[in-house]
XYZ file of C-alpha atoms in Angstrom:
399
model
C 33.219 -17.143 2.482
C 30.199 -18.137 -0.430
C 30.421 -16.334 -3.057
C 28.068 -15.536 -5.849
C 28.433 -14.368 -9.237
C 26.775 -10.921 -9.891
C 26.004 -8.436 -12.611
C 27.377 -5.010 -11.354
C 25.299 -1.710 -11.641
C 26.611 1.572 -11.756
C 25.298 2.073 -8.106
C 27.413 -0.385 -6.661
C 24.661 -2.698 -5.888
C 24.740 -6.239 -8.024
C 21.880 -8.427 -9.730
C 21.794 -12.418 -9.675
C 19.890 -12.012 -12.989
C 20.105 -9.768 -16.058
C 16.773 -9.126 -17.327
C 15.228 -6.779 -20.388
C 12.340 -5.111 -18.610
C 9.508 -4.370 -21.080
C 7.640 -1.720 -19.121
C 4.192 -0.816 -20.358
C 2.730 2.483 -18.716
C -1.012 2.262 -19.070
C -3.247 -1.162 -20.251
C -3.756 0.263 -23.644
C -0.081 -0.593 -24.348
C 0.046 -4.087 -22.522
C -0.400 -5.939 -25.708
C 2.551 -4.550 -27.522
C 4.748 -4.971 -24.562
C 3.555 -8.511 -24.115
C 4.049 -9.009 -28.181
C 7.428 -7.233 -27.977
C 8.887 -9.719 -25.325
C 7.104 -12.706 -26.803
C 10.094 -14.385 -28.397
C 12.300 -13.754 -25.424
C 9.750 -15.531 -23.187
C 12.723 -17.927 -21.773
C 15.678 -15.487 -22.290
C 14.931 -13.013 -19.238
C 12.538 -10.148 -21.179
C 10.182 -9.474 -18.737
C 6.590 -7.594 -19.262
C 6.246 -5.403 -16.109
C 3.367 -2.451 -16.039
C 1.257 -0.094 -14.710
C -2.434 -0.284 -15.866
C -4.168 3.109 -14.771
C -4.877 5.908 -17.018
C -4.598 8.420 -13.982
C -1.336 9.756 -12.355
C -0.593 8.085 -8.604
C 2.973 8.737 -7.076
C 3.107 5.437 -5.280
C 3.020 3.637 -8.989
C 5.590 5.924 -9.895
C 7.753 5.403 -7.155
C 7.065 1.621 -7.564
C 8.264 1.675 -11.350
C 11.429 3.704 -10.880
C 12.733 1.208 -8.218
C 11.820 -1.818 -10.513
C 13.147 -0.606 -13.751
C 16.287 0.462 -11.839
C 16.382 -3.228 -9.612
C 19.594 -4.718 -9.706
C 18.529 -7.679 -11.435
C 17.689 -5.577 -14.511
C 20.039 -4.603 -17.434
C 18.196 -2.519 -19.820
C 14.597 -1.187 -20.028
C 11.875 -0.706 -23.077
C 9.026 1.834 -21.923
C 5.967 1.550 -24.030
C 3.467 4.315 -23.879
C 0.553 4.576 -25.896
C 0.963 8.218 -25.691
C -1.994 9.807 -24.042
C -1.620 8.496 -20.553
C -0.840 10.458 -17.483
C 2.555 8.506 -16.158
C 5.284 10.690 -16.428
C 7.120 8.523 -18.980
C 9.944 11.376 -19.312
C 10.773 11.387 -15.740
C 10.825 7.703 -15.747
C 13.144 7.748 -18.603
C 15.315 10.064 -17.119
C 15.880 8.322 -13.501
C 16.425 4.892 -15.899
C 19.275 6.686 -17.973
C 20.600 8.185 -14.379
C 21.005 4.604 -13.506
C 23.629 3.686 -16.240
C 21.090 1.471 -18.073
C 20.245 1.536 -21.367
C 16.493 2.746 -21.968
C 14.010 3.589 -24.466
C 10.677 4.858 -25.156
C 8.481 3.834 -27.484
C 5.075 6.002 -28.094
C 2.822 3.861 -30.091
C 0.798 6.339 -30.897
C 3.722 8.286 -33.171
C 5.477 5.087 -33.797
C 2.305 4.329 -36.461
C 0.308 1.587 -34.026
C 0.753 -1.858 -32.989
C 2.647 -3.821 -35.739
C 5.215 -0.710 -36.294
C 5.575 -0.725 -32.271
C 6.516 -4.467 -31.997
C 8.839 -4.400 -34.674
C 10.963 -1.134 -33.383
C 10.486 -2.804 -29.718
C 11.447 -6.071 -30.548
C 14.985 -4.985 -32.774
C 15.824 -2.942 -29.746
C 15.533 -6.018 -27.487
C 17.261 -8.381 -29.698
C 20.232 -5.455 -29.572
C 20.301 -5.272 -25.567
C 19.674 -8.720 -25.012
C 22.871 -9.545 -26.754
C 25.050 -6.857 -24.793
C 23.847 -8.272 -21.846
C 24.227 -11.709 -22.759
C 28.002 -10.600 -23.276
C 28.264 -8.875 -19.514
C 30.577 -10.541 -17.599
C 29.542 -11.353 -13.998
C 31.599 -10.235 -10.375
C 32.266 -11.567 -7.111
C 29.320 -10.924 -5.010
C 28.786 -11.931 -0.884
C 25.721 -13.262 0.455
C 25.754 -10.033 2.502
C 25.051 -8.026 -0.747
C 21.585 -9.970 -0.872
C 18.276 -8.613 -0.190
C 15.410 -11.549 0.634
C 11.868 -11.299 0.408
C 9.380 -13.507 2.238
C 5.399 -13.717 1.354
C 2.709 -16.704 2.220
C -0.076 -17.610 -0.127
C -2.635 -20.574 -0.121
C -2.080 -20.917 3.272
C -3.257 -23.732 5.277
C -3.147 -25.525 8.983
C 0.580 -26.527 7.911
C 1.761 -23.496 6.963
C 2.497 -22.167 10.068
C 4.171 -25.565 11.393
C 6.632 -26.179 8.935
C 6.995 -23.601 5.999
C 6.866 -20.467 7.654
C 9.090 -21.169 10.369
C 11.338 -23.010 8.246
C 11.613 -19.747 6.239
C 12.078 -17.999 9.184
C 14.960 -19.991 10.126
C 16.572 -19.337 6.806
C 16.225 -15.510 7.389
C 17.563 -15.945 10.692
C 21.114 -17.815 9.144
C 21.300 -15.141 6.231
C 21.233 -12.326 8.462
C 23.633 -13.868 10.399
C 25.604 -13.396 7.332
C 25.003 -10.151 6.424
C 21.877 -10.103 3.802
C 19.160 -7.914 4.572
C 15.783 -10.137 4.878
C 12.013 -8.418 4.555
C 8.787 -9.783 5.736
C 5.455 -8.098 5.371
C 1.606 -8.754 5.527
C 0.844 -6.485 8.035
C -2.896 -7.849 7.813
C -2.033 -10.882 8.689
C -0.110 -10.081 11.598
C -3.010 -8.744 13.691
C -2.212 -10.611 17.383
C 1.364 -11.107 17.078
C 2.208 -6.946 17.238
C 3.276 -7.138 20.705
C 5.353 -10.016 20.763
C 6.765 -8.506 17.420
C 7.291 -4.813 18.579
C 9.431 -6.698 21.277
C 11.965 -7.634 19.211
C 12.276 -4.183 17.651
C 15.911 -2.665 18.271
C 14.511 0.797 19.757
C 11.082 0.978 21.762
C 10.239 3.875 19.250
C 10.492 1.366 16.289
C 8.796 -1.092 18.050
C 5.743 1.747 18.865
C 5.748 2.459 14.910
C 5.351 -1.593 14.361
C 2.175 -1.778 16.385
C 0.662 1.313 14.681
C 1.615 -0.595 11.111
C -0.450 -3.479 12.218
C -3.323 -1.452 14.091
C -3.669 0.764 10.954
C -4.266 -2.555 8.927
C -7.240 -3.745 11.226
C -8.319 -0.550 10.693
C -8.307 -0.592 7.179
C -9.664 -4.134 6.799
C -12.684 -3.460 9.262
C -13.376 -0.423 7.430
C -13.676 -2.456 4.263
C -15.485 -5.364 5.817
C -13.198 -8.138 4.884
C -10.051 -9.286 6.320
C -6.856 -11.147 5.146
C -8.602 -14.220 5.223
C -9.687 -16.280 2.164
C -11.895 -19.224 1.937
C -9.237 -21.405 0.985
C -7.448 -20.696 4.276
C -10.609 -21.895 6.093
C -11.028 -24.735 4.057
C -7.315 -25.809 4.832
C -7.925 -25.743 8.596
C -7.212 -22.075 9.549
C -10.121 -20.732 11.879
C -9.400 -16.937 12.719
C -6.910 -14.219 11.019
C -5.149 -14.554 14.735
C -4.364 -18.379 14.013
C -3.156 -17.114 10.389
C -1.212 -14.567 11.754
C 0.655 -16.677 13.700
C 2.131 -18.538 10.933
C 2.644 -15.499 8.823
C 4.545 -14.304 11.630
C 6.905 -17.478 12.254
C 8.445 -16.221 8.916
C 10.240 -12.836 10.417
C 12.316 -16.014 12.341
C 14.264 -14.711 15.619
C 16.045 -11.839 14.803
C 15.765 -8.167 15.795
C 13.617 -6.171 13.748
C 15.629 -3.160 12.429
C 13.361 -1.280 10.716
C 10.004 -0.676 8.976
C 10.220 0.035 5.426
C 6.818 1.197 2.782
C 7.189 -0.429 -0.590
C 10.315 0.537 -2.537
C 12.082 1.920 0.152
C 15.480 0.134 0.050
C 16.956 -1.719 3.459
C 19.757 0.407 4.226
C 21.907 -2.036 5.348
C 21.722 -5.974 6.379
C 19.103 -7.061 9.321
C 15.542 -7.919 9.244
C 12.974 -5.285 8.231
C 8.840 -5.143 8.101
C 7.307 -3.910 5.033
C 4.184 -2.039 5.629
C 1.921 -2.523 2.632
C -1.126 -0.823 3.899
C -1.807 2.466 2.192
C -1.500 5.464 4.696
C -4.846 7.638 5.192
C -8.184 6.977 4.436
C -9.662 3.946 2.481
C -9.002 5.182 -1.565
C -8.419 2.351 -3.655
C -9.843 -0.890 -2.078
C -8.196 -4.085 -0.754
C -4.357 -3.294 0.358
C -3.063 -6.146 -2.666
C -5.589 -7.624 -4.755
C -3.627 -10.859 -4.948
C -0.036 -12.076 -3.720
C 1.793 -10.995 -6.658
C 1.126 -7.761 -5.570
C 2.886 -7.877 -2.647
C 5.551 -9.843 -4.385
C 6.244 -6.659 -6.502
C 6.569 -4.305 -3.785
C 9.322 -6.649 -1.835
C 10.820 -6.613 -4.885
C 10.563 -2.809 -5.442
C 11.908 -2.938 -2.466
C 15.392 -4.632 -3.714
C 14.715 -8.155 -3.285
C 16.631 -10.412 -5.348
C 14.669 -13.308 -4.439
C 11.151 -13.750 -2.722
C 10.785 -16.890 -0.383
C 6.995 -18.060 -1.217
C 5.124 -20.259 1.508
C 2.037 -22.257 0.084
C 0.100 -24.965 1.892
C -2.543 -25.212 -0.323
C -0.418 -24.759 -3.718
C 0.416 -21.548 -5.350
C 2.049 -21.573 -8.651
C 2.834 -17.992 -9.149
C 6.411 -16.658 -9.943
C 6.858 -13.086 -10.946
C 8.782 -10.879 -13.111
C 12.466 -8.918 -12.629
C 13.593 -11.769 -9.299
C 12.989 -15.492 -8.949
C 10.379 -16.671 -6.418
C 11.128 -19.741 -4.458
C 8.314 -22.081 -3.722
C 8.291 -23.413 -0.071
C 5.590 -26.221 0.080
C 4.254 -26.617 3.868
C 1.766 -29.221 3.099
C 3.617 -32.834 2.299
C 0.264 -33.997 0.340
C 0.555 -30.497 -1.575
C 4.207 -31.403 -2.483
C 3.285 -34.969 -3.597
C 0.581 -33.629 -5.710
C 2.551 -30.473 -7.017
C 6.006 -30.996 -7.037
C 6.524 -29.715 -10.471
C 5.975 -26.451 -8.881
C 7.674 -26.614 -5.699
C 11.091 -26.059 -5.005
C 11.074 -27.116 -0.913
C 9.355 -29.761 0.451
C 9.005 -28.486 4.080
C 6.214 -31.033 4.748
C 8.696 -33.738 5.704
C 9.146 -31.433 8.785
C 5.099 -32.595 9.540
C 5.956 -36.453 8.805
C 8.931 -36.744 10.823
C 11.610 -36.913 8.058
C 13.440 -33.249 8.626
C 13.848 -31.008 11.188
C 13.055 -27.046 11.183
C 16.718 -26.263 10.836
C 17.642 -28.584 8.258
C 14.779 -27.322 5.814
C 16.022 -23.793 6.945
C 19.351 -24.548 5.460
C 18.295 -26.037 2.404
C 15.925 -22.823 1.615
C 19.603 -20.694 2.642
C 21.346 -22.579 0.627
C 19.104 -22.517 -2.465
C 18.551 -18.905 -2.206
C 22.628 -18.412 -2.816
C 22.581 -21.376 -5.448
C 20.271 -18.633 -7.019
C 22.968 -16.398 -7.272
C 25.283 -19.099 -8.428
C 23.114 -19.804 -11.514
C 20.565 -21.881 -10.582
C 16.845 -21.099 -11.299
C 13.846 -21.802 -9.729
C 10.745 -24.107 -10.646
C 8.891 -21.056 -11.500
C 11.660 -19.590 -13.937
C 11.538 -22.718 -15.732
C 7.917 -22.825 -15.795
C 7.987 -19.026 -17.493
C 6.084 -17.680 -14.570
C 6.599 -14.251 -14.652
C 3.103 -12.630 -13.377
C 3.030 -8.760 -12.104
C 0.557 -6.881 -11.185
C 0.614 -2.719 -10.022
C -2.421 -1.230 -8.876
C -3.143 2.339 -6.973
C -2.042 2.776 -3.429
C -1.008 6.177 -1.604
C 1.750 6.383 1.170
C 3.402 9.136 3.764
C 7.421 8.963 3.552
C 9.018 7.193 6.095
C 9.610 9.124 9.575
C 13.366 8.581 11.040
C 12.559 6.534 13.603
C 11.618 3.852 11.094
C 15.056 3.149 10.339
C 16.861 3.841 13.509
C 20.755 3.522 13.374
C 22.238 0.044 13.138
């Protein structure tokens, strides 16, 4: 049995990182938060936050889930003081999770310099405590893994995406929970996806989630298809969808989640990232890191990121594994890539071989290894406004 080393939290979950999160609660506090974290840019102190000045239930849920993520060991909240974000409610949630938490209110502390000084002193203390924390045994079955693709081209659906799907199948067999998403990039695949649902009702819900995405993008007048996708050889959203669908592998689909919903058990889950109701806040996700943040809010310990064109992003809180689908892109950008799935295209490896490499890399992250994006200091993060209805009982049928 493969054994990982995890950081035990009071709710019984375990993390593969022990990060201090510095969380700003409005864009006006972003600079101070970033300056507080700067001395530890290579020592697992990450900046996250919500830029909006107006309240939003989705953003509050996201911040609660992120600040109590198993990869997070302590939280410093940075408030300007007059924003609408309910800092006291968030502080109570974090404190109830057993994590050390402190809130700095810039207007009350005395401004930028005083807030940075106070924040750095607190982070220094917490970082020292977390560095002394011992790990406990952790099983692969305790992992949650997400997947996303970005900068896709004509190779993504042939190599990188199906290889990620093979890795998912292996991890699910070992008891892990795996999450795929991008309902706006599953258009045309909804019926074959629904056939894999563990109940007929769940199958109908999966189809409805894709139909909702199609309506949403039709209202906006622009689908989830970038100029770079066309330049890379993709011709239609349906063609792109076939590649995106391949990331899900071949396992039965156990449920549908919305951002911030945590899988109740191992298995395969679809994450619906398109807001419910009328179009209110623009595009569902304005870039790949918004999707990564939502996967992490669902508890993902790490995220598999497939790219053909060559994305370089990482993320705060959870490591991002970069799977390069295009062999030419890999040779050009290998400092940013963790897996060369393009070998499949050149006949130098098979799908199962690359899938196993990805699975083994995920396990190694729980044994102390770090991804290329972590080594390079990538900690991208973005959170915007959205609106969701709660999950219905048919979304998570009993396994």
